[in-house]
Amino acid sequence: MHQDLRPSAALPRADQEDVWLAGVARKPSPNFNRRPEGVDVELLVIHNISLPPGEFSGNYIEQFFTNCLDHSYHPFFKEIEGIEVSAHLLVRRDGSLIQFVPLNQRAWHAGQSSFQGRKNCNDFSIGIELEGTDTCPYTDEQYRALARVTDEIRHYYPKITTDNIAGHNEIAPGRKTDPGQAFDWVRYRNQVKGMISHSNEDNQT
């Protein structure tokens, strides 16, 4: 499924206007707050999630991120009752995108974390969840959508270079394992680099 990720207006300053991507479904989450004053967005974090674990159907992820999950529906849901988390974006198995938090705001996705010696990654990162597990291959549609939305995010936040993209496992080692061994980092990074090269060619014409 292709989605038009063009911004709905000229790129806003992150401290002036909430950044929602055009062509992406919005399901606003209450689980966010403002980034610290003067902090730039410099990191993109890739996660995975499935609810119930290992199942890819229903709207349970969206309900979880918006604090609307019926915790009586499944035994695992009792284990996560009371937890308030969010990500900026979710990439479903069919490649469709859902945005929960404006890109300029601080989503609660990383938890206790550190990147290149810098703690509290939520302060300076954007979090993207892939619907999946550590061991189940991600879909072609997900890779395409993830590369496209990464390219779009970089238009807003150019400090997110290909070196400033990490898995949740990298910023919270020993605590988190996602996106797991099933995620093909080489494939993803090559797709992102291809889009960067294409954008540079367009700018020169």
CSV table of C-alpha atoms in Angstrom, one decimal:
chain,number,residue,atom,x,y,z
A,1,MET,CA,0.0,0.0,0.0
A,2,HIS,CA,1.5,3.3,-1.1
A,3,GLN,CA,1.0,6.4,1.0
A,4,ASP,CA,1.8,10.0,0.0
A,5,LEU,CA,4.1,11.3,2.7
A,6,ARG,CA,4.4,14.8,1.3
A,7,PRO,CA,4.1,17.4,4.1
A,8,SER,CA,0.7,19.2,4.2
A,9,ALA,CA,2.5,22.6,4.2
A,10,ALA,CA,5.9,24.1,4.1
A,11,LEU,CA,8.2,22.5,6.6
A,12,PRO,CA,7.5,24.0,10.0
A,13,ARG,CA,10.0,24.9,12.6
A,14,ALA,CA,9.9,22.0,15.1
A,15,ASP,CA,9.4,24.5,18.0
A,16,GLN,CA,6.5,26.3,16.4
A,17,GLU,CA,4.1,23.8,14.9
A,18,ASP,CA,3.3,20.1,15.4
A,19,VAL,CA,4.7,17.9,12.7
A,20,TRP,CA,2.2,15.4,11.3
A,21,LEU,CA,2.9,13.6,8.0
A,22,ALA,CA,0.3,14.1,5.3
A,23,GLY,CA,-1.2,10.9,3.9
A,24,VAL,CA,-0.6,9.1,7.2
A,25,ALA,CA,-3.5,8.0,9.5
A,26,ARG,CA,-3.5,9.9,12.7
A,27,LYS,CA,-4.4,8.3,16.1
A,28,PRO,CA,-3.2,10.8,18.7
A,29,SER,CA,-1.7,9.3,21.8
A,30,PRO,CA,-1.8,11.1,25.2
A,31,ASN,CA,1.6,9.5,26.0
A,32,PHE,CA,4.0,12.2,25.0
A,33,ASN,CA,5.4,15.5,26.3
A,34,ARG,CA,7.6,18.3,25.0
A,35,ARG,CA,11.3,17.8,24.3
A,36,PRO,CA,13.8,19.6,26.5
A,37,GLU,CA,14.4,23.2,25.4
A,38,GLY,CA,17.0,23.5,22.7
A,39,VAL,CA,17.4,19.8,22.0
A,40,ASP,CA,17.6,18.8,18.3
A,41,VAL,CA,16.2,15.5,16.9
A,42,GLU,CA,19.3,13.5,15.9
A,43,LEU,CA,18.4,9.8,16.2
A,44,LEU,CA,15.9,7.4,14.7
A,45,VAL,CA,15.1,4.2,16.7
A,46,ILE,CA,13.6,1.1,15.1
A,47,HIS,CA,11.4,-1.1,17.3
A,48,ASN,CA,9.0,-4.0,16.9
A,49,ILE,CA,5.7,-4.8,18.6
A,50,SER,CA,2.9,-7.3,18.2
A,51,LEU,CA,-0.2,-7.7,20.3
A,52,PRO,CA,-0.9,-10.3,21.5
A,53,PRO,CA,2.7,-11.4,21.1
A,54,GLY,CA,3.3,-13.1,17.7
A,55,GLU,CA,-0.1,-12.2,16.3
A,56,PHE,CA,-0.7,-9.7,13.5
A,57,SER,CA,-4.3,-8.8,13.5
A,58,GLY,CA,-6.7,-6.4,15.1
A,59,ASN,CA,-6.1,-2.9,16.4
A,60,TYR,CA,-4.6,-3.8,19.7
A,61,ILE,CA,-1.3,-1.9,19.1
A,62,GLU,CA,-3.2,1.3,18.4
A,63,GLN,CA,-5.4,0.8,21.4
A,64,PHE,CA,-2.3,0.2,23.6
A,65,PHE,CA,-0.6,3.4,22.4
A,66,THR,CA,-3.8,5.4,23.0
A,67,ASN,CA,-4.6,3.9,26.5
A,68,CYS,CA,-7.8,2.3,25.1
A,69,LEU,CA,-6.8,-1.4,25.3
A,70,ASP,CA,-9.3,-3.8,27.0
A,71,HIS,CA,-6.9,-5.6,29.3
A,72,SER,CA,-9.4,-8.3,30.0
A,73,TYR,CA,-9.3,-9.5,26.4
A,74,HIS,CA,-6.1,-11.5,26.6
A,75,PRO,CA,-3.9,-12.8,29.5
A,76,PHE,CA,-0.8,-10.9,28.2
A,77,PHE,CA,-2.8,-7.6,28.2
A,78,LYS,CA,-3.0,-7.9,32.0
A,79,GLU,CA,0.8,-7.9,32.1
A,80,ILE,CA,1.0,-4.5,30.4
A,81,GLU,CA,-1.9,-2.9,32.2
A,82,GLY,CA,-1.0,0.5,33.5
A,83,ILE,CA,1.9,1.0,31.1
A,84,GLU,CA,1.8,4.2,29.2
A,85,VAL,CA,4.0,4.2,26.1
A,86,SER,CA,3.9,5.4,22.5
A,87,ALA,CA,5.9,5.7,19.3
A,88,HIS,CA,5.8,8.4,16.7
A,89,LEU,CA,4.9,5.9,14.0
A,90,LEU,CA,3.7,2.3,13.4
A,91,VAL,CA,4.4,0.4,10.2
A,92,ARG,CA,1.8,-2.3,9.8
A,93,ARG,CA,2.4,-5.6,8.0
A,94,ASP,CA,0.8,-4.3,4.8
A,95,GLY,CA,3.1,-1.2,4.9
A,96,SER,CA,0.4,1.2,6.0
A,97,LEU,CA,1.4,3.9,8.5
A,98,ILE,CA,-0.1,5.3,11.6
A,99,GLN,CA,1.2,8.3,13.4
A,100,PHE,CA,0.6,8.7,17.1
A,101,VAL,CA,2.8,11.6,18.2
A,102,PRO,CA,3.9,14.7,16.3
A,103,LEU,CA,7.5,14.3,15.2
A,104,ASN,CA,8.6,17.4,17.1
A,105,GLN,CA,7.2,16.1,20.4
A,106,ARG,CA,8.7,13.5,22.8
A,107,ALA,CA,7.1,10.1,22.4
A,108,TRP,CA,7.6,7.5,25.2
A,109,HIS,CA,9.3,4.7,23.2
A,110,ALA,CA,12.9,4.2,24.3
A,111,GLY,CA,12.7,4.0,28.1
A,112,GLN,CA,16.0,3.8,29.9
A,113,SER,CA,18.5,4.2,27.1
A,114,SER,CA,21.8,5.6,25.8
A,115,PHE,CA,23.2,6.4,22.3
A,116,GLN,CA,26.9,7.2,21.9
A,117,GLY,CA,27.2,8.0,25.6
A,118,ARG,CA,24.1,10.2,25.6
A,119,LYS,CA,21.3,9.1,27.9
A,120,ASN,CA,17.5,9.5,27.7
A,121,CYS,CA,17.1,8.9,24.0
A,122,ASN,CA,13.5,9.9,24.0
A,123,ASP,CA,14.7,13.5,24.3
A,124,PHE,CA,16.4,13.6,20.9
A,125,SER,CA,14.9,10.7,18.9
A,126,ILE,CA,12.0,9.6,16.8
A,127,GLY,CA,10.6,6.1,17.4
A,128,ILE,CA,9.2,3.9,14.7
A,129,GLU,CA,7.5,0.6,15.6
A,130,LEU,CA,7.3,-2.3,13.0
A,131,GLU,CA,4.5,-4.7,13.5
A,132,GLY,CA,6.4,-7.9,14.0
A,133,THR,CA,8.7,-10.0,16.2
A,134,ASP,CA,12.4,-10.6,16.6
A,135,THR,CA,12.2,-13.8,14.6
A,136,CYS,CA,9.5,-13.4,12.0
A,137,PRO,CA,10.6,-11.9,8.7
A,138,TYR,CA,9.3,-8.4,8.0
A,139,THR,CA,7.4,-7.8,4.8
A,140,ASP,CA,8.5,-6.2,1.6
A,141,GLU,CA,5.8,-3.6,2.1
A,142,GLN,CA,7.2,-2.7,5.5
A,143,TYR,CA,10.7,-2.2,4.2
A,144,ARG,CA,9.5,0.1,1.5
A,145,ALA,CA,7.3,2.1,3.8
A,146,LEU,CA,10.0,2.3,6.4
A,147,ALA,CA,12.6,3.6,3.9
A,148,ARG,CA,10.1,6.2,2.5
A,149,VAL,CA,9.1,7.5,5.9
A,150,THR,CA,12.8,7.6,7.0
A,151,ASP,CA,13.6,9.7,4.0
A,152,GLU,CA,10.7,12.0,4.8
A,153,ILE,CA,11.7,12.4,8.4
A,154,ARG,CA,15.2,13.3,7.3
A,155,HIS,CA,13.8,16.3,5.4
A,156,TYR,CA,12.6,17.7,8.8
A,157,TYR,CA,15.6,16.5,10.8
A,158,PRO,CA,18.8,16.3,8.6
A,159,LYS,CA,20.9,15.4,11.7
A,160,ILE,CA,19.4,11.9,11.4
A,161,THR,CA,22.1,10.5,9.2
A,162,THR,CA,22.3,6.8,8.3
A,163,ASP,CA,24.8,6.5,11.2
A,164,ASN,CA,22.2,7.9,13.6
A,165,ILE,CA,19.7,5.1,13.1
A,166,ALA,CA,19.6,2.4,15.7
A,167,GLY,CA,17.6,-0.5,16.9
A,168,HIS,CA,16.0,-0.5,20.3
A,169,ASN,CA,18.5,-3.3,21.3
A,170,GLU,CA,21.4,-1.0,20.6
A,171,ILE,CA,20.2,1.8,22.8
A,172,ALA,CA,19.0,-0.5,25.6
A,173,PRO,CA,21.3,-3.5,25.4
A,174,GLY,CA,20.4,-6.4,27.7
A,175,ARG,CA,17.0,-4.9,28.3
A,176,LYS,CA,15.6,-4.9,24.7
A,177,THR,CA,16.1,-7.1,21.7
A,178,ASP,CA,14.0,-5.5,19.0
A,179,PRO,CA,13.9,-5.2,16.0
A,180,GLY,CA,15.6,-8.6,16.3
A,181,GLN,CA,17.6,-10.9,14.1
A,182,ALA,CA,14.7,-10.9,11.6
A,183,PHE,CA,15.3,-7.3,10.6
A,184,ASP,CA,17.6,-6.9,7.6
A,185,TRP,CA,19.7,-3.8,8.4
A,186,VAL,CA,21.7,-4.0,5.2
A,187,ARG,CA,18.5,-4.1,3.1
A,188,TYR,CA,17.0,-1.2,5.0
A,189,ARG,CA,20.1,1.0,4.9
A,190,ASN,CA,20.6,0.4,1.2
A,191,GLN,CA,17.0,1.5,0.5
A,192,VAL,CA,17.5,4.6,2.6
A,193,LYS,CA,20.8,5.4,0.8
A,194,GLY,CA,19.1,4.9,-2.5
A,195,MET,CA,16.5,7.4,-1.6
A,196,ILE,CA,19.1,9.9,-0.5
A,197,SER,CA,21.0,9.5,-3.8
A,198,HIS,CA,17.8,9.9,-5.7
A,199,SER,CA,16.9,13.1,-3.8
A,200,ASN,CA,20.4,14.5,-4.4
A,201,GLU,CA,20.0,13.9,-8.1
A,202,ASP,CA,16.6,15.6,-8.1
A,203,ASN,CA,18.1,18.6,-6.4
A,204,GLN,CA,20.8,18.9,-9.1
A,205,THR,CA,18.3,18.9,-12.0
